[in-house]
Structure formats: structure tokens, C-alpha cells
CSV table of C-alpha atoms in Angstrom, one decimal:
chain,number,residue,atom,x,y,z
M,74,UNK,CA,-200.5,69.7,-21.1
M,75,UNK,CA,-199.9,71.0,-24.8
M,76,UNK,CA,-196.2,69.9,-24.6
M,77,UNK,CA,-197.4,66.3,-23.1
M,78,UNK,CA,-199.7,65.6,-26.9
M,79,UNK,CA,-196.9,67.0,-28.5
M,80,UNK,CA,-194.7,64.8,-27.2
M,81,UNK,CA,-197.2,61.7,-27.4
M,82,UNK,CA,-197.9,63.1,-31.3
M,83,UNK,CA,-194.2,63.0,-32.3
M,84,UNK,CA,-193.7,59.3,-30.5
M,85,UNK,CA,-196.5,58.1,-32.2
M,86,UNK,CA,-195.1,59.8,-35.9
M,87,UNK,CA,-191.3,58.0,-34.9
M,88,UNK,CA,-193.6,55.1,-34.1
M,89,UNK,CA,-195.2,55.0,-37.3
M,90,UNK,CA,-192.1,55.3,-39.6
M,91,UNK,CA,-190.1,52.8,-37.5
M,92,UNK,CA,-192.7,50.0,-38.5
M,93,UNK,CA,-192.7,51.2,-41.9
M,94,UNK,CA,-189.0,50.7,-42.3
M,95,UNK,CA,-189.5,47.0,-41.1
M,96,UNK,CA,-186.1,45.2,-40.1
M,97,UNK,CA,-183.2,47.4,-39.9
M,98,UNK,CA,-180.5,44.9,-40.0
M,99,UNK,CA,-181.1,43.8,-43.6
M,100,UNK,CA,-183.4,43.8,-46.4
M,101,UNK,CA,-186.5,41.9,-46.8
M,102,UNK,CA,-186.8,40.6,-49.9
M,103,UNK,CA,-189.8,41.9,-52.2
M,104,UNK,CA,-191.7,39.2,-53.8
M,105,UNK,CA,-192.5,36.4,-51.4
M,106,UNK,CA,-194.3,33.4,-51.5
M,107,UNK,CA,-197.9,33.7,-50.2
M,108,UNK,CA,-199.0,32.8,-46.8
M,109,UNK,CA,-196.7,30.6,-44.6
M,110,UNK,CA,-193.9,31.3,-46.8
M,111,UNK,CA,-190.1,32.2,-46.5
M,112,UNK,CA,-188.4,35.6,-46.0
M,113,UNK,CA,-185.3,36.4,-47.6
M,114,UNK,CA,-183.0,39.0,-45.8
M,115,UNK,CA,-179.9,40.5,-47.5
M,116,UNK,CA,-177.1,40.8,-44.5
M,117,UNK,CA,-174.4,41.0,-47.6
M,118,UNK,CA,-173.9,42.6,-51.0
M,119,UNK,CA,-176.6,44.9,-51.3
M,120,UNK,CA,-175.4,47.7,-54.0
M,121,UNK,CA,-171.9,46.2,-53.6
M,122,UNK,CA,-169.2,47.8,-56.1
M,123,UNK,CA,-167.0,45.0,-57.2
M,124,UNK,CA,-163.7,45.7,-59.4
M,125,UNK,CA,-163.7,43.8,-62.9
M,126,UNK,CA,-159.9,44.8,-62.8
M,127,UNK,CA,-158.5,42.7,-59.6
M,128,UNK,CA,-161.2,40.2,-59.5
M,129,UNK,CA,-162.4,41.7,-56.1
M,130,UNK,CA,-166.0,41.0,-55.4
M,131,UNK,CA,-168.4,41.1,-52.5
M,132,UNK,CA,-170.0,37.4,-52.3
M,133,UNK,CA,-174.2,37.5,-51.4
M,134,UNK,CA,-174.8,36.4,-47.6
M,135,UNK,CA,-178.4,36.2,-46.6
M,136,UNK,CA,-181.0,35.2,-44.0
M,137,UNK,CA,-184.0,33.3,-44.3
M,138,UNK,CA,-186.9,33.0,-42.0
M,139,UNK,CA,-190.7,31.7,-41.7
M,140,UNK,CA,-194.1,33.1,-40.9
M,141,UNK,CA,-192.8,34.0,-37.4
M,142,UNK,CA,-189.9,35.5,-38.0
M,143,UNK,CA,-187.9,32.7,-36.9
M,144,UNK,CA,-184.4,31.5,-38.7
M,145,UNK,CA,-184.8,28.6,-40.9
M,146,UNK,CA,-182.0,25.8,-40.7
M,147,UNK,CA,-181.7,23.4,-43.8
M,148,UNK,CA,-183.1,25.7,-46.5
M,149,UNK,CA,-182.1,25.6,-49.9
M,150,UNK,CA,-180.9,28.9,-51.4
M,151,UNK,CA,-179.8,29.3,-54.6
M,152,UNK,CA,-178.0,32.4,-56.1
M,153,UNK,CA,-178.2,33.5,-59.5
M,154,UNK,CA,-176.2,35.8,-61.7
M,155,UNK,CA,-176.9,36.8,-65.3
M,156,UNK,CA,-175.2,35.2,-68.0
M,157,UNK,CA,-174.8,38.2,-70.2
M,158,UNK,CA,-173.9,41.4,-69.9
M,159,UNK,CA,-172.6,42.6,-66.3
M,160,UNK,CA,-172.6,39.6,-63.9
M,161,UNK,CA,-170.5,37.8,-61.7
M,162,UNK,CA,-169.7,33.8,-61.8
M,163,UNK,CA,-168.9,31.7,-58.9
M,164,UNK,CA,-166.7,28.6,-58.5
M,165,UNK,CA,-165.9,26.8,-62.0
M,166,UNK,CA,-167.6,29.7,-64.2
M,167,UNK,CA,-170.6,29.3,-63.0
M,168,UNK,CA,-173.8,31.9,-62.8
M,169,UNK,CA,-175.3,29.7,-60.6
M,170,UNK,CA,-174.5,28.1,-57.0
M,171,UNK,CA,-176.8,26.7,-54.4
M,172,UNK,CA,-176.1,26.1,-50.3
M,173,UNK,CA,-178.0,24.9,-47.3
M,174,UNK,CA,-179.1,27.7,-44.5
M,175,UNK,CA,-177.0,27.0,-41.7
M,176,UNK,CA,-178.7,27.1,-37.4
M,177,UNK,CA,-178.7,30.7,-37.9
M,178,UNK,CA,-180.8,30.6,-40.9
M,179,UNK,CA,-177.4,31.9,-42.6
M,180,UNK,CA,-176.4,31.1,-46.2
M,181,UNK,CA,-173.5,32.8,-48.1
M,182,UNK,CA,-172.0,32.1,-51.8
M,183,UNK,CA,-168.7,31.9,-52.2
M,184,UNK,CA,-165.8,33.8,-53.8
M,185,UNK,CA,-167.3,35.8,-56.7
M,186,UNK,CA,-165.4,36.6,-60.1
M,187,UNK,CA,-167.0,39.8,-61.1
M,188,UNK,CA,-167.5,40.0,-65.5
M,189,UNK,CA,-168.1,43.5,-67.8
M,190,UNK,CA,-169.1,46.9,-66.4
M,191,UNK,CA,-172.6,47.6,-65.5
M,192,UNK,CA,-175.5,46.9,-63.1
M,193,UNK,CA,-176.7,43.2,-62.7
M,194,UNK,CA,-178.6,41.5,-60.1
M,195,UNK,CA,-178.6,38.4,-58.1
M,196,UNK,CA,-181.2,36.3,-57.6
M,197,UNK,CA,-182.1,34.6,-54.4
M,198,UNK,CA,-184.5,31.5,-54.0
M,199,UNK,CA,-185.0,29.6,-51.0
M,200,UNK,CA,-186.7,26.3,-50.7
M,201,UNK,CA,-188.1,24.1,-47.7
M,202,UNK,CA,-190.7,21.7,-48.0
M,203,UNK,CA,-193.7,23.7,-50.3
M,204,UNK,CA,-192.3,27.1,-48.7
M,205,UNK,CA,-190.7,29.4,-50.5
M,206,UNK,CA,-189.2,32.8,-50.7
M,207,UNK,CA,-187.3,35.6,-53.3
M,208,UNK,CA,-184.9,38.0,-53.0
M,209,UNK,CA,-182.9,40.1,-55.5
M,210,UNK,CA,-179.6,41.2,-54.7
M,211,UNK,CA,-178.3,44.2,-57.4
M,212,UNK,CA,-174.8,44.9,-57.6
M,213,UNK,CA,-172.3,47.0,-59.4
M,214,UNK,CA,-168.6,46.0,-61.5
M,215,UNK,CA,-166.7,48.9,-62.1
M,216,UNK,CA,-163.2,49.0,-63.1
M,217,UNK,CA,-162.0,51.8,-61.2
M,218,UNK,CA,-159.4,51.3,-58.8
M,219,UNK,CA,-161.5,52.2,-56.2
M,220,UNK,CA,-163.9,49.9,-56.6
């Protein structure tokens, strides 16, 4: 009998930290809109290290979703690097570059040209209709051949 509420007291402890983790496939983004608005899930480049050297950089893929937890086709999501210091700029030179979610709720950026040495962060918006979400991606450029 004591080894059956141990074993119902550690289940219910796994339990417990399991819901606390939330999603395990990617990271929710912190800072959402309010009720009925959009979640923001990091599935790529989430403390990336990308090489200032060769140019080698790991482009932001993400997943959005509603209220239910359901993927959102047709969102806008726009990702944005910092225009000083460490950053990254996509096609053109550009720190910023916005795409359209796709059936899966999927949205990438594309080939990143990573600038300086440092910590930086990308941000992530998505838009549909009055919903919206947030997301911050941070990422690393190092020029060590091993980045």
C-alpha cells in the first residue's frame, strides 16, 4: 500500500513539471497578445552560434498558433534584427524581412548574413486580423571557426 502512494506521489510530481515545461517541441514565445491572441513557437535558431567569418548563419523558423492551439495559415510574421551592434541582415542588407505562415502554421526567414561579435536578438511579430503574438529569438556571432 505505501509503495502504491509513492508511486501515485512521484506520477503526480512528473505530472506537475511536465505541464510546467509546456510544449517540448519549441519555445513559446513570452509576451503575448491578450486573450484570443497568437502564440509564437521557436522550431529554429534559438541560441544559434553563427560565424561572422564564413557568413554561416542559422535562419529563424517558427510556428504560430491561436487560442486552441491550432496552426494558423496566412499569418504575417515579421523578423527583426538590430541595426547596431551584433545582428544579422537578410536579403539586400536588410534587418528586417516579413513572410506569410504557410498550412502548417510555418514561417522561416531566409539566408542570414551574420554582422560584429556579440549577443543580439530577433524579433518575431505575427499578425492576423486584430490577433497578435511576440516572440524573441537571441542568437550568437562568433568568429571562431567552430561556430
Amino acid at each position: 500500500m505505501q509503495q502504491e502512494w509513492m508511486w501515485r506521489r512521484a506520477a503526480a510530481a512528473v505530472m506537475a513539471c511536465w505541464l510546467a515545461a509546456g510544449p517540448a517541441w519549441g519555445q513559446e514565445a513570452a509576451g503575448q497578445a491578450g486573450r484570443g491572441g497568437l502564440r509564437i513557437y521557436v522550431l529554429q535558431g534559438e541560441q544559434a552560434v553563427n560565424n561572422v567569418r564564413t557568413g554561416a548563419a542559422t535562419a529563424p523558423v517558427v510556428e504560430v498558433r491561436d487560442a486552441n492551439d491550432f496552426p494558423v495559415a496566412g499569418a504575417e510574421v515579421t523578423f527583426r534584427t538590430p541595426e547596431t551592434g551584433a545582428s544579422a541582415t537578410f536579403e539586400g542588407g536588410r534587418h528586417e524581412y516579413t513572410n506569410r505562415t504557410d498550412a502548417k502554421g510555418q514561417a522561416s526567414a531566409p539566408r542570414m548574413t551574420p554582422s560584429g561579435e556579440g549577443m543580439f536578438s530577433i524579433q518575431v511579430t505575427a499578425k492576423l486580423d486584430d490577433r497578435t503574438g511576440v516572440a524573441v529569438i537571441r542568437q550568437r556571432n562568433s568568429r571562431d571557426e567552430y561556430a
